[in-house]
C-alpha angles and dihedrals in degrees: 000000000000091000092048092049090049093051091046092050091050091049094049091047090054092049091050093050091048092048093048094048092049092057126076140170111263129193135184116263116280132208119199091193091066093063115099111239119174121226092038109244123240091248138359123190117185122208095184100230133107139254112201115220110199139136092283093066116110127202116223131193135174114263120248103034108099094184092057091044089053090055090049089051090049090055092047091051092049091052093042092052092048099044106023090233124121113241110200119220111214125195125204139161089245109010113217131201116257121173115317104349143164116219126201104202137182113229117243117257111268094026108143096246127120118241094259096035127104144190118225108197115185117188131167095270102010134060119182137180112200124187143147093234140030087247090060091050089051091055090048089054090052090054091049088048090056092048089055117079118273091255086080085078093062129068114259097350102106105098119206143261095052116186113221119193116240126237144097127278119191113188146166138156127265095213132041094219119052109166155159128206121218117198108215093166104073089046121007121237119194131228097271091052092049090048090054090053089050090052091053094048093049094058090058096044096250106155106189135059115190112200116205096211104175140033142140091289101049150354110225109182128071114244109186095200091052104033098166089069089080103024091055108009093045095049099093144028142190108320094020101281122155095265119201141201145220117258114219089259090052091052093047089051091054092047092050094045091051093045091055087060093046092254120138119216115223111196119209127200104181115220158215087356126033086051107118093118089059093042090052090050099048119029093194089071089066121082091232093047092237125121116241123228120265111264130219102170131099104236116110139194100061102097132074139167113240102261094192096062122087089211087069091063092045086054093049091047093051093048095047092044096052094046094042090054089061097042119079095184121098100242138078119184117215099183109216098177130132096001091158095157094058119087110242093241091050091046093054092046092049096046092049091053093044089051091054090050090053091050091048088062094052099259136119117236124241119185138168113267095273088073088074086087091065128075108289140171139179093289093063130087126213114203108215112214108137123359122056092198090060091052091051092046091052092052091048088057091052100257125138122240129236107200117223106146107188094220092058111016104040101100092185088076119104116260090224139336091284097055112129093216138031142055127272109203091109098024167321092246117192124192092269091052089056091051107035101077137089121213091218096054100045097087123031110238095029118116131193091255088063094057125088094184148282135291135189112213119209109197115197108215092116102030130080109161141048089253088057091051091050094049093056095037098049128103096355095066090063090061092049089049090054093048090055095045111030127068112254093235090059096052123093125165095218091055095039095053089058092050090046090053089058090060093067095097092045093054090047091049088053091051093243117163097218134173111251098216115206088223092069125076096227112200142175118260116255116245116265095183114095135168114243107245118208113210133168116244090240095050119120 
């Protein structure tokens, strides 16, 4: 009996092993190229297999590089928040693949990859993000995030296993500066609202947030040496609301939060016009020595600092110094637009002195295109918004251009005549208007080498809440992001509008109040959750 039992046990064990080895997990074909990634990557090659993301996946990173480790931890936290599973981050001198793994890798020296580029390589049991910098890894994570279903944007709603299509994405940006401007002067938006905007920009690889911190209607940043700027000048806004301002700690918090997501904050103090809030706060900044009244309207062009007084330049120096000390980025924006009450000779003198003050505090000047009439050199940036001749003049003086054409890039414009928010002096501007333009072909005589990047300004005369911001931002900001990132020859409106339509569920999952343009074929996201089917190799 013992011998028979032994033989039977051996036979059954062999049958079990044979049965197990003849079964495998099978999945339907995948196609990485059918997933909507915005901005469109430089190249996508699909290999039509599947990587299974489940709780067994580990994340591996090379030991000793804290910036790369931080990106690995960011990815683990994103997956943990979405699925509820812990994803362990493992460090090693030379990380090796083991089971289903995700590898965060530093590109080898000499690899033909730009500093902020990345390679996302998805194989059946291995997924790697390779880059020269942590910024590049961050962008690779954002692409992976968009490949994952939109439930990744909500706590605990990403069910595993998730099937990820295999293939290789190689990607890098076309322009160094890819930005949005948020006007917090006409209406004030607090720190949580600004952080939300930063979150949205990060997903679409926008790397600069320009904050318009002062205007006729309000002064929004604490200046210790001139405290009445905020206590008085920050006390109102368009329409007569109570206004508000950022303390220095608030501003530092915003800068740090943005920096963690590889976004540079560009502060703007608009001058010598758009300065009524300052003129109402300090009478000595006026030529007649009398304080103006606080202003809550929308008209511009009536205010000016007194360019003949030395106290004006002491004021500018103090403001620039205090803000520059809190701003690690290279740029400081000094406005310069629509100063209709300043004589041209006085304007040019003032802007040239203001530019030197900015340089004395270790920053590069950005100004709206009117600043092209001041002294400029190759360290300066002219932000084109209105006049082509100003853009050309700036380039002739050696400056770089930041492209923000009001007809296309001003996302405070109405979408159409029925839009519930927005202005219309440069519009209306539908989703196709925001996408169908090329920075190189806007102004005859301008070449790509002259262009630093693109920026979408959002002026705040008609908006008061985060929902209002979202309505005017989305979906136009996605098009601006793609213009700044993707090569012109790879962009086509008919193809983009389909990809954009596939982001509907993602924007909804993020709680974004977006405009559902009739020009876009909005569609539900296909299911990425599939049961693992066990089949024998000989099954029919």
